[in-house]
Amino acid sequence: MSTFNQALIRVLPSGRKLVIGIPFLWLFLFFMLPFFLVMKISFSEAAVSIPPYSQIYSFVDQKLQVLLNLGNYSLLGADELYISAYLGSLKIALLSTLMCLVIGFPMAYAISKARKEAQNVLLLLIMMPTWTAILIRVYAWMGILSNNGLLNAFLMWSGLTSSPIEILNTNTAVYIGVVYAYLPFMVLPLYANLVKHDQSLLEAASDLGSSNFNNFWKITVPLAKNGIIAGCMLVFIPVVGEFVIPELLGGPETLMIGRVLWQEFFNNRDWPVASALAVVMLAILIIPILLFNRSQAKEMEARA
Amino acid sequence: MKRFSFSTLMLVLGLLFIYLPMLILVIYSFNASKLVTVWGGWSLKWYLGLLDNTQLMGSVARSLEIACYTAVAAVALGTLAAFVLTRVTRFKGRTLFGGLVTAPLVMPEVITGLSLLLLFVAMAQMIGWPQERGLMTIWIAHTTFCAAYVAVVVSARLRELDLSIEEAAMDLGARPFKVFFLITIPMIAPSLAAGGMMSFALSLDDLVLASFVSGPGSTTLPMEVFSAVRLGVKPEINAVASLILLAVSLVTFLVWYFSRKAEANRKRAIQEAMEQTASETWQAQPKQPQRTPATA
Amino acid sequence: MKRFGRTLLTLSLLGAMAGGAQADDKVLRVYNWSDYIAPDTLKKFEAETGIHVTYDVFDSNETLEARLLAGKSGYDIVVPSNSFLAKQIKAGVYQPLDKSKLPNWKNLNPVLLKNASASDPDNAHAFPYMWGSIGIGYNPEKVRQTLGTDAPLNSWELLFKPENAEKLKACGISFLDSPTEMLPAALHYLGFPVNSQDKQQIAQAQDVFMKIRPSVAYFHSSKYISDLANGNICVAVGYSGDVLQARARAEEANNGVKIDYSIPKEGAGSFYDMVAIPRDASNVDNAYAFMNFLMRPDIIAEVTNSVGYSNANAAATPLVDEAIRNDPASYPPQEVLATLYAIPDQPITVQRLMTRGWTKVKLGK
């Protein structure tokens, strides 16, 4: 290597530090700092000012006074609206994730078994609709599911029902919308995992007399474990906080925490309570993820 | 085989499910009447109207630009983060790092958007940058958000990789960066591609983050659509969506065509190489022991 | 990795360039509602003054407010609704107007200015651009069929009396999904002041809605437009301009649905979309020029003709399309104008109470 390269390497931080440093710095600056801001707001009180919350510290007469308002957090616990909304979100997220898994796994499996050129095409086919904004597609669904929309028109024309079924603005429409929007996010990680499965394992099992059905459940699915977990995480977690889809497709009985948060923030102009809600939401969901990461890390170390 | 036909069936049904609303969208973009309930006959007028609508087309261009940059940056950042999570054995703040990487997924978008906005405002006051919120700030917000997705997908793949290949390469003297680029990346290529496509989609789709951190003159497509659909989707929006679909279909077709050609070329090259060596062996005197040539 | 570095470099250069470009004096940044300006207003303005306008749109007051309250929105002209404007003025978002720079102020309608001053004392910070009322849009044929020929079409009793609501349920009723606009209607109906902060009175207003909740199809602030036009619902409480849009659509679709709009005789809410200049605007002189431009009768009349909402400019009335000018829904007679109240803004605690109560109403418990 040239002397310039060698000199450069001496000056720059070691590869390992760089690899840890870059993402850490980015996330610290653009996620951690903003999160501290949110925590700060969650301890303040709503006020009529720019920005619409009070300062929590003041430096007067060489005395630093920090005033932490815990009222926002106690409000969250006191009103059962927040808890029911959160449970509602969890329920919808869980069911949608399961539905995406049931529908998405066979799809990903079929794609991973296809010819090489076909695979790329199929993947693009699955992703393409997501590149037209979700709103447009949700509006298309509103047109289909409404009382004189295409679905009802079809059902009545074919004689299956005599009066329109109320689907739009109910929880059913929300499920359809969420599965529709998040299916690609389940298929993609599953595919990325399935495509790297070693075919020889399945062949060996077949040679030893195992049926296809057995192969699938005893070999393919356990090997795909990581893909399944990744896909479920990418669907479940965002759906809990989802706002746009329940807002457009859901009815008044669709109680989700995303909408409640939006209301707190925009309708009540109560940034502190909304921030407190966000902090609580983050805490609830992040702890299982941290524990999961920890166990995974220990597993990796055990293997090494 | 039974498994195949069931999963192929699900694939077909799934694709139908995904494409039904898109088909309706495309058909309605040719509807001469602007009402959704009335079919006014076939017409291209909405497409022609797009040529004049610089506002809408500008926002489409902006969205696509941001999405491209986001996909690149998010894949880079997310892969680095995934690498750290799965490979670097011990370092201080490891749990914190793990939390930082996945937290953008958990945080509701309204709060991420608001907090970034406040950060940018505070930064503008303290150090003078960013003076104007715009493409740069939206790109930062999207990258942070999408990197979490990429990290989840790539780390899932990295966890189950067989380390012995990488170790063997390093034993043979390759430096870590070389190992990373020549060996690890090809093995996780599908995950990288998946992460890139998801980031592109997420960035194009995002409404909430962009509403918060954009500035004057930097509206994105979802913002434009959301602010215009009070009276029901305007046909121009349908026309734009159809155009995007058309553009991507073209890209898909090209990808399929070129990979078919590449595959055919590869097969031909292998065939030629085999014939070449076969004829050489036939012609050459059997003086030295022949080693079977390695086939690609 | 190399690609990333190069991209970052390119982006920062672009950012620097974009930052440099703003040194140009002849720019104006406007943030307005979507579909709220005539197609050639901006072109005319640019032609006359040479000022280039960056025009962004929003669809809800809340989005605008979040940007304004975070600070440094970057806009020179914004158009909030009056109830939001009131709060924002108290927070110090806007700068007081120098009326000497607005010679066309005299064109504005003094009655409407007075109504708007409830939110903006002395009209110090903004002028009303468009305004509308929040009344009842209905399908007269269907309603008469259901309730009989003497149905109280011009009274809140049509909806707030449980017996009427029950009968209309089959036909379809909807309300706006907005506690700040709907609860005052109930308060007014019960004879209480619209900006009442009394918990009991607000609870009673909530009760009015609770009693008719089983008969309501949905609460939504824009879905009723297409539903009225299609015949899916037959009575909707909505914005005047939007109901007129529904009427126009039904006519266009030629589906036999006729829509009418009435301002209930007890009085209805009115909203004013106000044009104001944020305190940290960078192109203040250009903003004044634009405001003055919008107060010209010919310009604002064209906006009304194209968006369908009425403007607050008295001098512009003769220039507005006859069909709009003679429509009592858009240009109500003096007696009706007098019964209108501006949508009030409430302190945070009351606001929270109202929003929470409204959620209960929507959930039906």
Short mmCIF file of C-alpha atoms in Angstrom, two decimals, chain A residues 13 84 272 300:
data_model
loop_
_atom_site.label_atom_id
_atom_site.label_comp_id
_atom_site.label_asym_id
_atom_site.label_seq_id
_atom_site.Cartn_x
_atom_site.Cartn_y
_atom_site.Cartn_z
CA PRO A 13 -10.14 6.04 13.49
CA SER A 84 -58.45 1.15 25.95
CA PRO A 272 -46.96 17.83 26.82
CA MET A 300 -24.27 -15.20 18.80
#
